[in-house]
XYZ file of C-alpha atoms in Angstrom:
508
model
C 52.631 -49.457 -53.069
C 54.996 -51.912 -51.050
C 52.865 -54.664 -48.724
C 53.174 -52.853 -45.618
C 51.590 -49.840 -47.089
C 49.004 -51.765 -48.363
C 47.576 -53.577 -45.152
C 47.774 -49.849 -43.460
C 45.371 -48.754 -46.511
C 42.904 -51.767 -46.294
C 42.952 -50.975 -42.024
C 42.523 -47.522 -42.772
C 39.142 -48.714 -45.226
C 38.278 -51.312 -43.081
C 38.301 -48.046 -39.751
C 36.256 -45.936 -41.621
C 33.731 -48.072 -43.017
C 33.040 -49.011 -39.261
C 32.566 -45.444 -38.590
C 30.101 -44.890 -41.308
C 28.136 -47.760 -39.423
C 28.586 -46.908 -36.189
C 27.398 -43.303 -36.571
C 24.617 -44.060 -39.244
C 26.371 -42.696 -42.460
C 26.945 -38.958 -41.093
C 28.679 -36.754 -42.480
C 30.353 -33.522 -41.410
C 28.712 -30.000 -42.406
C 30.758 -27.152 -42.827
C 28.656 -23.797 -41.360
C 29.140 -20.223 -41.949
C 29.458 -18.446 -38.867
C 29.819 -14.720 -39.081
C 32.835 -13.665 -36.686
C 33.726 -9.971 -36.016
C 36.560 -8.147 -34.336
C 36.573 -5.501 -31.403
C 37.393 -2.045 -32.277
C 37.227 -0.502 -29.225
C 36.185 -1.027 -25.808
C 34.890 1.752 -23.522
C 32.840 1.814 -20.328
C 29.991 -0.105 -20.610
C 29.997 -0.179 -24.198
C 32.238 -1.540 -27.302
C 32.563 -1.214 -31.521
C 32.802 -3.886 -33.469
C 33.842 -4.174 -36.758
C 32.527 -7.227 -39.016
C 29.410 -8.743 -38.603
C 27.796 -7.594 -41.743
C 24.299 -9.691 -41.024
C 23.704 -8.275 -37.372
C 20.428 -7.233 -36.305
C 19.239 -4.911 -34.176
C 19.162 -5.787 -30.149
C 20.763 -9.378 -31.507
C 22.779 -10.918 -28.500
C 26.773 -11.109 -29.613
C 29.292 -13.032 -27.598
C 32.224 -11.949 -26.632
C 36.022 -14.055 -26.088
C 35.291 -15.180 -22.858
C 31.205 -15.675 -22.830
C 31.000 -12.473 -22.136
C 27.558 -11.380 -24.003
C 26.537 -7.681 -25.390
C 23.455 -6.600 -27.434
C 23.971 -4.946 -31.106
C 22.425 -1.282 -30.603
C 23.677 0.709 -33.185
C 24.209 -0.290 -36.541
C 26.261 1.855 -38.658
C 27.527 1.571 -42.249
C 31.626 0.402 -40.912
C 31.367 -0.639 -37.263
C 27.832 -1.796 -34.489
C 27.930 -0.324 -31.678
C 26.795 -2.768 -28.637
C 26.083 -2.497 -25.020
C 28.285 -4.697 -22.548
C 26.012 -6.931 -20.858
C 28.824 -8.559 -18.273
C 31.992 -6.960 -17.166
C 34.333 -5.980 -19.603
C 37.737 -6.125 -17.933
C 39.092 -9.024 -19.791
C 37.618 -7.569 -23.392
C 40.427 -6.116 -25.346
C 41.058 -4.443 -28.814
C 41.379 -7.091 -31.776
C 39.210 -9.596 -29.505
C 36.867 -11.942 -31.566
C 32.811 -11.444 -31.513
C 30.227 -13.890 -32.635
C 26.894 -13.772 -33.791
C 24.309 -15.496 -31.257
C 21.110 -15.263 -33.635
C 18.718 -14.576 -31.126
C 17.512 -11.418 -28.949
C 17.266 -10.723 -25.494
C 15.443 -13.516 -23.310
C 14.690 -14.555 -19.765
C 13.948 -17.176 -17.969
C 10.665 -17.027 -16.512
C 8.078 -19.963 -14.417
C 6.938 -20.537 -10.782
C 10.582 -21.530 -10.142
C 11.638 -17.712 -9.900
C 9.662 -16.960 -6.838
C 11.448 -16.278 -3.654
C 14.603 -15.804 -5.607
C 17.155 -12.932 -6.326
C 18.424 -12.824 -9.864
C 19.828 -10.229 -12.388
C 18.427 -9.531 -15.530
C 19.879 -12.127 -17.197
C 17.985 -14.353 -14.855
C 21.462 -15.314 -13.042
C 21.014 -16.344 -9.247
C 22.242 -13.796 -7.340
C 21.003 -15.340 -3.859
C 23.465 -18.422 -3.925
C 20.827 -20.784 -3.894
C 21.536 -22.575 -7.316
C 20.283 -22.630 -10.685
C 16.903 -21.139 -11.453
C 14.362 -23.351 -12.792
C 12.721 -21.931 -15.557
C 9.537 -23.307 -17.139
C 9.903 -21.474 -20.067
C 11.809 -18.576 -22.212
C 9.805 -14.765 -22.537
C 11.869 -12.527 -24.554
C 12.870 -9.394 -22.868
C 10.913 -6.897 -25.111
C 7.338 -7.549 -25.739
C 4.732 -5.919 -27.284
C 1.744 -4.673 -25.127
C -1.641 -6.003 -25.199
C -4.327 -4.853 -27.710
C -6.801 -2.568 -26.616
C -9.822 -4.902 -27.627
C -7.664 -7.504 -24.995
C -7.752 -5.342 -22.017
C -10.441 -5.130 -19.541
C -11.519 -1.914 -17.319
C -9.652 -1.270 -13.886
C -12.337 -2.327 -11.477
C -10.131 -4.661 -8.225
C -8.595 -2.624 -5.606
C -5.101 -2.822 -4.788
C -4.930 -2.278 -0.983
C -1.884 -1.231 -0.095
C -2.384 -0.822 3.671
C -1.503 2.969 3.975
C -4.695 4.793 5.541
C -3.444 7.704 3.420
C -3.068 6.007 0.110
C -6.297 3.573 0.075
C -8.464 6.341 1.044
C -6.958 9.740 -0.967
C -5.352 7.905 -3.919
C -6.625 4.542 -4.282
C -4.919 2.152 -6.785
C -6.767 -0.756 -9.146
C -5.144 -3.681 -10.430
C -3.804 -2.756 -13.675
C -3.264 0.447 -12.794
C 0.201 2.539 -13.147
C 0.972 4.697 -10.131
C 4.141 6.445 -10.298
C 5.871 7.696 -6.863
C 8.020 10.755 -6.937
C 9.773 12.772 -4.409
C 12.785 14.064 -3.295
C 15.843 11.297 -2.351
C 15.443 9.505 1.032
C 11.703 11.269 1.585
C 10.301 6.816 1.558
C 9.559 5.834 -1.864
C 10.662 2.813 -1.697
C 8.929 2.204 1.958
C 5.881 2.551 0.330
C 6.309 0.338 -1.863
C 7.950 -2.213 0.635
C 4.736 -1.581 2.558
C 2.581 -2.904 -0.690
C 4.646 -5.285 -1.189
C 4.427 -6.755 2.460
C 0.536 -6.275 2.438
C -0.343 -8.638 -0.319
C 0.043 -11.635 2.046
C -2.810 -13.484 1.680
C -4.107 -11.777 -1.349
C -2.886 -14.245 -4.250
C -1.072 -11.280 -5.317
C 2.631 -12.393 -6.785
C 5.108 -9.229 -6.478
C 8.094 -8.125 -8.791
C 10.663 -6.033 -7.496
C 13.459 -4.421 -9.962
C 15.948 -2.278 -8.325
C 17.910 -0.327 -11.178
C 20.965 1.071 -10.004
C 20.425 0.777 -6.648
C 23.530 -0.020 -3.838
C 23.590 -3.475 -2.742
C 23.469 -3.113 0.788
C 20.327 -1.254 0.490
C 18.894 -3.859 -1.760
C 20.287 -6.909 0.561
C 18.137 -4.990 3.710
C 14.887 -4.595 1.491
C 15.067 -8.344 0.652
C 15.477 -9.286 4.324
C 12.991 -7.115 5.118
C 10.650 -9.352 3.054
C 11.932 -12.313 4.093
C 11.395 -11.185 8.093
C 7.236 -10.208 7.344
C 7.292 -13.906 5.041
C 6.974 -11.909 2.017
C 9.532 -13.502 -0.029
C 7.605 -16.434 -0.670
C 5.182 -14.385 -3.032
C 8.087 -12.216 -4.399
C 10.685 -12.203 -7.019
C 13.627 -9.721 -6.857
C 15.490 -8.786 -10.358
C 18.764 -6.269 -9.166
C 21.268 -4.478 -11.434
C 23.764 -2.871 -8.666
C 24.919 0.512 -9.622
C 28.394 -1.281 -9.725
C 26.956 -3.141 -13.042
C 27.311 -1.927 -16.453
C 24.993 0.423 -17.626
C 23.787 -1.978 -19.916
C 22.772 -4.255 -17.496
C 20.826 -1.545 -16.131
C 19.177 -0.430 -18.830
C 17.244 -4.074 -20.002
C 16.606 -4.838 -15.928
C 13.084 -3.102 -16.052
C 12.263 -5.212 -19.480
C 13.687 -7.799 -18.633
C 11.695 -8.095 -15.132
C 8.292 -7.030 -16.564
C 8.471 -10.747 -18.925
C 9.248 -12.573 -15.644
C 6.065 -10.631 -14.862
C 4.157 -10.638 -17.703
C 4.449 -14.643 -17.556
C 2.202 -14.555 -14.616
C -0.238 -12.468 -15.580
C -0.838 -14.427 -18.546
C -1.576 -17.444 -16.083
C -4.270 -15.609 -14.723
C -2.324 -13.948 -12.038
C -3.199 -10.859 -10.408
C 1.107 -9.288 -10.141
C 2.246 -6.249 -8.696
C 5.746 -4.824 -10.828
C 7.697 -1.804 -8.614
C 10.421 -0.507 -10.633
C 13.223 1.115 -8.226
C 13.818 3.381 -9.899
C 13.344 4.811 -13.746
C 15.635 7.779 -12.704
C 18.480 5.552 -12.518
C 17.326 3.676 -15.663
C 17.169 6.864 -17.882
C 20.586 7.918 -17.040
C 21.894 4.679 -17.531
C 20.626 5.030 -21.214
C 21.831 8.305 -21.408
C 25.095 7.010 -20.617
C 25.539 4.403 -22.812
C 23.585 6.677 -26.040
C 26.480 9.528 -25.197
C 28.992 7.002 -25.545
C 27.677 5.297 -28.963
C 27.332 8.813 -30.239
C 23.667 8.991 -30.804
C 22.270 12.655 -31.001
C 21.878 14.147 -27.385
C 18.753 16.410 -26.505
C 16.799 18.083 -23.697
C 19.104 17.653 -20.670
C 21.375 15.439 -23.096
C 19.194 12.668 -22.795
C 18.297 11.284 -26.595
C 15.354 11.910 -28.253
C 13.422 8.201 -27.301
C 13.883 8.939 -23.707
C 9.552 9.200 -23.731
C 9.470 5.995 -26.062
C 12.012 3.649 -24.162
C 9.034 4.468 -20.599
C 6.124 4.195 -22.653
C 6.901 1.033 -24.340
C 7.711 -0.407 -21.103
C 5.079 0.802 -18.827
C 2.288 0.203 -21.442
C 3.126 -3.406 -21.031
C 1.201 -2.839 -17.632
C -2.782 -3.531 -18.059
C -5.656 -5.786 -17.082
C -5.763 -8.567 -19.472
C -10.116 -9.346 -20.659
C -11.450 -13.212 -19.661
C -10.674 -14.438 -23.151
C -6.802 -13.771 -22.201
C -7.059 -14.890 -18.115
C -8.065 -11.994 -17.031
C -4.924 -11.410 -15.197
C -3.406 -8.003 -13.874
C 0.169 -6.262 -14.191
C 0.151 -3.163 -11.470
C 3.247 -1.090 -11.997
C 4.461 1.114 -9.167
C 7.208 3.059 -11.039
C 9.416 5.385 -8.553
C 11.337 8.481 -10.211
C 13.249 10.844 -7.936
C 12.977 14.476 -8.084
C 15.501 16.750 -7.386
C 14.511 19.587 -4.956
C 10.546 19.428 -5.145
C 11.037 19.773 -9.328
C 8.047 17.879 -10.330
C 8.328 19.603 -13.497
C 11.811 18.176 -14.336
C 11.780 16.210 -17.653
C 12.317 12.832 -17.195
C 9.515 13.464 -14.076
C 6.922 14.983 -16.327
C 7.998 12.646 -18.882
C 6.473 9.726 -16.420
C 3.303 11.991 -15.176
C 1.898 11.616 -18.856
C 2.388 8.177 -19.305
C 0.824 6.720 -15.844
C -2.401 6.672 -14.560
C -1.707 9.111 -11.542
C 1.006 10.302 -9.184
C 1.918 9.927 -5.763
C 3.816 12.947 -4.415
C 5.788 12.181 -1.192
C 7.216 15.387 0.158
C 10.289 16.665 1.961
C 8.557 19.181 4.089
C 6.141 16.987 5.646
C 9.032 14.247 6.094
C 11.093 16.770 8.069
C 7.694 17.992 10.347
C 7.172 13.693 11.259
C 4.365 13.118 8.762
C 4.905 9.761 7.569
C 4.072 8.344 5.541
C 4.880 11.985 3.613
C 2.304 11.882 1.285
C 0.894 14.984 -0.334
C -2.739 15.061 -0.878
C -2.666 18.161 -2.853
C 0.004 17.409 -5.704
C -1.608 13.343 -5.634
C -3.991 11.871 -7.683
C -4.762 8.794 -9.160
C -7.395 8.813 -12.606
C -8.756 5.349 -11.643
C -9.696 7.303 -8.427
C -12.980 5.321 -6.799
C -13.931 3.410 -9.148
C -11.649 0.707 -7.762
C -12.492 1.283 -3.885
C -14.570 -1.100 -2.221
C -18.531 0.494 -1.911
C -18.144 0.863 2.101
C -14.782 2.863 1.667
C -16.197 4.997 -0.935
C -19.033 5.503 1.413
C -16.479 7.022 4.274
C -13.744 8.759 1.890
C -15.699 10.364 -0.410
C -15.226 13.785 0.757
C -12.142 12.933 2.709
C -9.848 14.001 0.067
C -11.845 17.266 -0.462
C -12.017 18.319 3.297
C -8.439 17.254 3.928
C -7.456 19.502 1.442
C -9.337 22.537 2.375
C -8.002 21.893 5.747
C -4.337 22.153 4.410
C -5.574 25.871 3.087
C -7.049 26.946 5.756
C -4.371 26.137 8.910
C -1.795 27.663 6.097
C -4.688 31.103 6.312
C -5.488 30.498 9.527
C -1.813 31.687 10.865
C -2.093 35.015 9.756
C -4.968 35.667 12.131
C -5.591 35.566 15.870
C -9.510 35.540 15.927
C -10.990 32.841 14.570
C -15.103 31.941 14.490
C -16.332 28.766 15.906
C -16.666 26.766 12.801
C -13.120 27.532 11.760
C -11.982 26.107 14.508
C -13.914 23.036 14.676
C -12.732 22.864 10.981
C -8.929 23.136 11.880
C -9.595 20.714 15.013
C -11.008 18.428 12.802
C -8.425 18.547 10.021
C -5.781 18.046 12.740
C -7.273 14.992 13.670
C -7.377 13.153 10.234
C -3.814 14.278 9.434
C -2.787 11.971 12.756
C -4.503 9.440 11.627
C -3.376 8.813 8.395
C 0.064 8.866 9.830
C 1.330 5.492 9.793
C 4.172 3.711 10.493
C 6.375 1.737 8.320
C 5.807 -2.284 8.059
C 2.395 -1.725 9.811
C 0.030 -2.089 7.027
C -3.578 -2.118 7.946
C -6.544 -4.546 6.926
C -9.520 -2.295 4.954
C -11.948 -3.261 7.705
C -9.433 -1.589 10.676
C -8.968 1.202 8.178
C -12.783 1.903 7.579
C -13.188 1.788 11.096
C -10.977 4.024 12.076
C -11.478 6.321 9.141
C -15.322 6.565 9.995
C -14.702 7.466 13.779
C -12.846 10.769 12.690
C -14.659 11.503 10.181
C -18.072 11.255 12.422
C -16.357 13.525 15.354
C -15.782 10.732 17.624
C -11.727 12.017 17.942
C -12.977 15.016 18.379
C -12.853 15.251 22.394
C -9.079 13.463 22.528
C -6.098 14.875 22.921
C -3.272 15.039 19.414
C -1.249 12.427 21.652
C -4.031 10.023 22.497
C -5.198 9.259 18.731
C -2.415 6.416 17.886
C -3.714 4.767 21.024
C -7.410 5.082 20.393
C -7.196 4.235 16.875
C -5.465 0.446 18.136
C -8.322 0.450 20.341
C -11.120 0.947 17.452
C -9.187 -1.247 15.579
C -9.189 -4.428 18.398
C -12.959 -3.719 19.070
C -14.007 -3.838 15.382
C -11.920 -6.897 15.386
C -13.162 -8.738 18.306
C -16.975 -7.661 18.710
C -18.269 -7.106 14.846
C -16.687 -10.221 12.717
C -19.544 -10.296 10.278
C -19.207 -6.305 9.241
C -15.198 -7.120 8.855
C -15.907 -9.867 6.225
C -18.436 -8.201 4.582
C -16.024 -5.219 4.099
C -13.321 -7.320 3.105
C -15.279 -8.828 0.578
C -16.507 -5.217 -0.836
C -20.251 -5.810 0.203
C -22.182 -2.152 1.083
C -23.214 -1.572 3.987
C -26.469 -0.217 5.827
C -26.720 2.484 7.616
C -27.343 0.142 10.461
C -23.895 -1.112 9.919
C -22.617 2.431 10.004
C -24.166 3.027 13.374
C -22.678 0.308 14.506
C -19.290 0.563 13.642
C -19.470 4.280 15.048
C -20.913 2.839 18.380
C -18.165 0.631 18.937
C -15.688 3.076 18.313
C -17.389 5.587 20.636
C -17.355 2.377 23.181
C -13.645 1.457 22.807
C -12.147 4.823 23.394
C -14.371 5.382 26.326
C -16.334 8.186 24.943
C -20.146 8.706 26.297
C -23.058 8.053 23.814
């Protein structure tokens, strides 16, 4: 070793022993890192080859960032679902292993935002702040940590709080034919929790954009927004995507019910989330069944809607409502992702074609609707005035169907069909006009006590916003105590019916 090469050793020492100070005496780690290779790529879906230590629903990442989620694992090749867009993805493309499942960001920083399922801002306002990290799939509460469904959940349809009333807790599914107002009904419950220290998660699965971008301005116009968090998969988006948006939305949930949080969950809709898993389970091959849907269709809504409850005092005592919406194609009610959904909630809400077409909105039908919580969760005065509502109504709808095949008709028939005539026009009710329970009681009390009886079909919309200004401005005490669920006397009753006799101009 000549003298030159010597001083570069001793310089090349003298480096390195600096570096050992400097950085504390590290040293570098080698680390196995499992690293597969793309197969194939298909819509929504792609098989990897590799990867021997995958588990199940394990996020993999993709050249590019791109992320997927191992779903099938076979003895050669997993089969994932695309989670991002796969345009750039290519046969002989690398995959890594990411070592963790499926989370979300979830915290108080989510509210009033738009994100996907990833918990990506979709609203342009920046980052979300999350407070923590809820994996996507969760199990459900324990029985012995649930509590009975006791609290209403007004949702501000006459129709609704006084045939089918809802608890918090409860799961109500909403079916009907496309474009017969679903989703305005539950726009409608959304909008009505203002002021009720209700928070309110809306997941629209498949949905189009521009339909999506109206119902979140449609918040934001009635100041709803500020309670409300808005998870969207477009139709546009991989089916993948689709498929974890309802899971992934009911953890951004589930974190405020576990604060003590009373939160209302309306997946829009499960429809478009089944087919979406049919999708991508034809494309990985798995066994098709009924309808060529797989054999866990039941499983993949049960696990998800079970997640729904009323959490005991020892765990907050918080609430999850879920308002799942499946469409129906051509009144089929019996269809079976439909029936599928029947079993597994807590009651329906039927909204029918015919009586959209004949103007009777919302379109609700009494006769195929029911909710098992049923009164148990309406305030005492309500239960007091709707009781027999739902029964009457009903027998109504028989006899005027009866009643057409016949001229002569006795006195009490008629009185019947008047009267049945009268509460079908008032539980019509337009869209983004919710109604306070005391306005509803009112109102609800007058017809049912005959004091519509004299008016005219045309004059009820205007006498029920006059028995709804008079209850407001004359009886203030009665509205509070109905608001806060307190019974009533019969004094109170008399009362109530005297000012609506009063405000519609009707003689005692």
């Amino acid at each position: 070793m000549n003298r030159d090469e010597q001083a570069l050793h001793r310089l090349l020492e003298d480096t390195f022993s600096s570096c050992q100070r400097i950085l504390g005496e590290q040293r570098p780690q080698l680390k196995y890192r499992e690293i597969g290779t793309v197969n194939f790529i298909g819509q929504g879906i792609a098989r990897i080859a590799g990867l021997p230590g995958v588990k199940s629903e394990e996020i993999v990442c993709f050249q590019g960032d791109s992320l997927g989620m191992a779903f099938n694992l076979d003895i050669d090749e997993v089969g994932t679902i695309l989670l991002d867009k796969s345009e750039h993805l290519k046969a002989g493309d690398e995959v890594r292993r990411t070592g963790r499942v499926l989370d979300v960001p979830v915290g108080d920083g989510l509210l009033g935002r738009v994100v996907d399922p990833m918990g990506r801002p979709l609203d342009n306002r920046g980052p979300v702040r999350a407070a923590q990290r809820y994996l996507a799939e969760r199990k459900a509460p324990a029985i012995m940590d649930r509590a009975p469904v006791t609290v209403p959940l007004q949702t501000g349809l006459k129709v609704v709080d006084a045939l089918i009333p809802i608890g918090r807790g409860q799961r109500e599914l909403i079916l009907g034919d496309r474009q017969t107002g679903k989703s305005s009904i539950a726009l409608d419950t959304i909008i009505n929790q203002k002021g009720e220290k209700v928070i309110c998660v809306y997941c629209a699965i498949g949905q189009r954009s521009s339909a999506v971008a109206k119902f979140v301005a449609d918040l934001q116009q009635y100041g709803a927004m500020d309670y409300c968090l808005v998870v969207f998969a477009a139709g546009e988006e991989p089916p993948g995507l689709q498929f974890i948006a309802p899971y992934a939305a009911t953890a951004m949930a589930e974190y405020f019910m576990e604060q003590g949080h009373d939160v209302l969950i309306v997946y829009d809709d499960l429809t478009a989330h089944a087919r979406a898993y049919r999708e991508l389970s034809l494309l990985l091959r798995r066994p098709p069944g009924r309808e060529a849907f797989p054999g866990d269709i039941f499983y993949i809504h049960s696990r998800l809607l079970e997640r729904s409850t009323h959490l005991n005092a020892a765990r907050g005592g918080g609430s999850l409502t879920a308002l799942p919406i499946v469409e129906t194609e051509a009144q089929n009610i019996s269809a079976y992702i439909p029936t599928n959904l029947i079993s597994i909630t807590d009651g329906q809400i039927y909204l029918s074609p015919v009586l959209f077409q004949k103007g009777i909105l919302p379109a609700v039908d009494a006769g195929k609707s029911v909710s098992r919580v049923g009164g148990k969760t309406q305030l005492a005065a309500y239960r007091a005035v709707a009781s027999d509502l739902r029964l009457s109504y009903s027998q109504f709808e028989e006899l005027e169907v009866f009643s057409r095949f016949g001229t002569r008709l006795d006195e009490v028939t008629r009185q019947t069909l008047e009267r049945g005539r009268r509460v079908r026009e008032v539980l019509k009710q337009n869209q983004y006009e919710p109604m306070p329970v005391p306005e509803q009681i009112a109102i609800l009390l007058a017809v049912t006590s005959g004091v519509f009886d004299r008016l005219m079909i045309a004059e009820i919309p205007a006498a029920e916003k006059a028995v709804a200004l008079a209850i407001r401005q004359q009886l203030p005490e009665i509205c509070v105590h109905l608001q806060s669920g307190k019974k009533l006397s019969d004094g109170d009753f008399q009362n109530l019916v005297s000012i609506a006799e009063q405000a519609i101009a009707i003689p005692e």
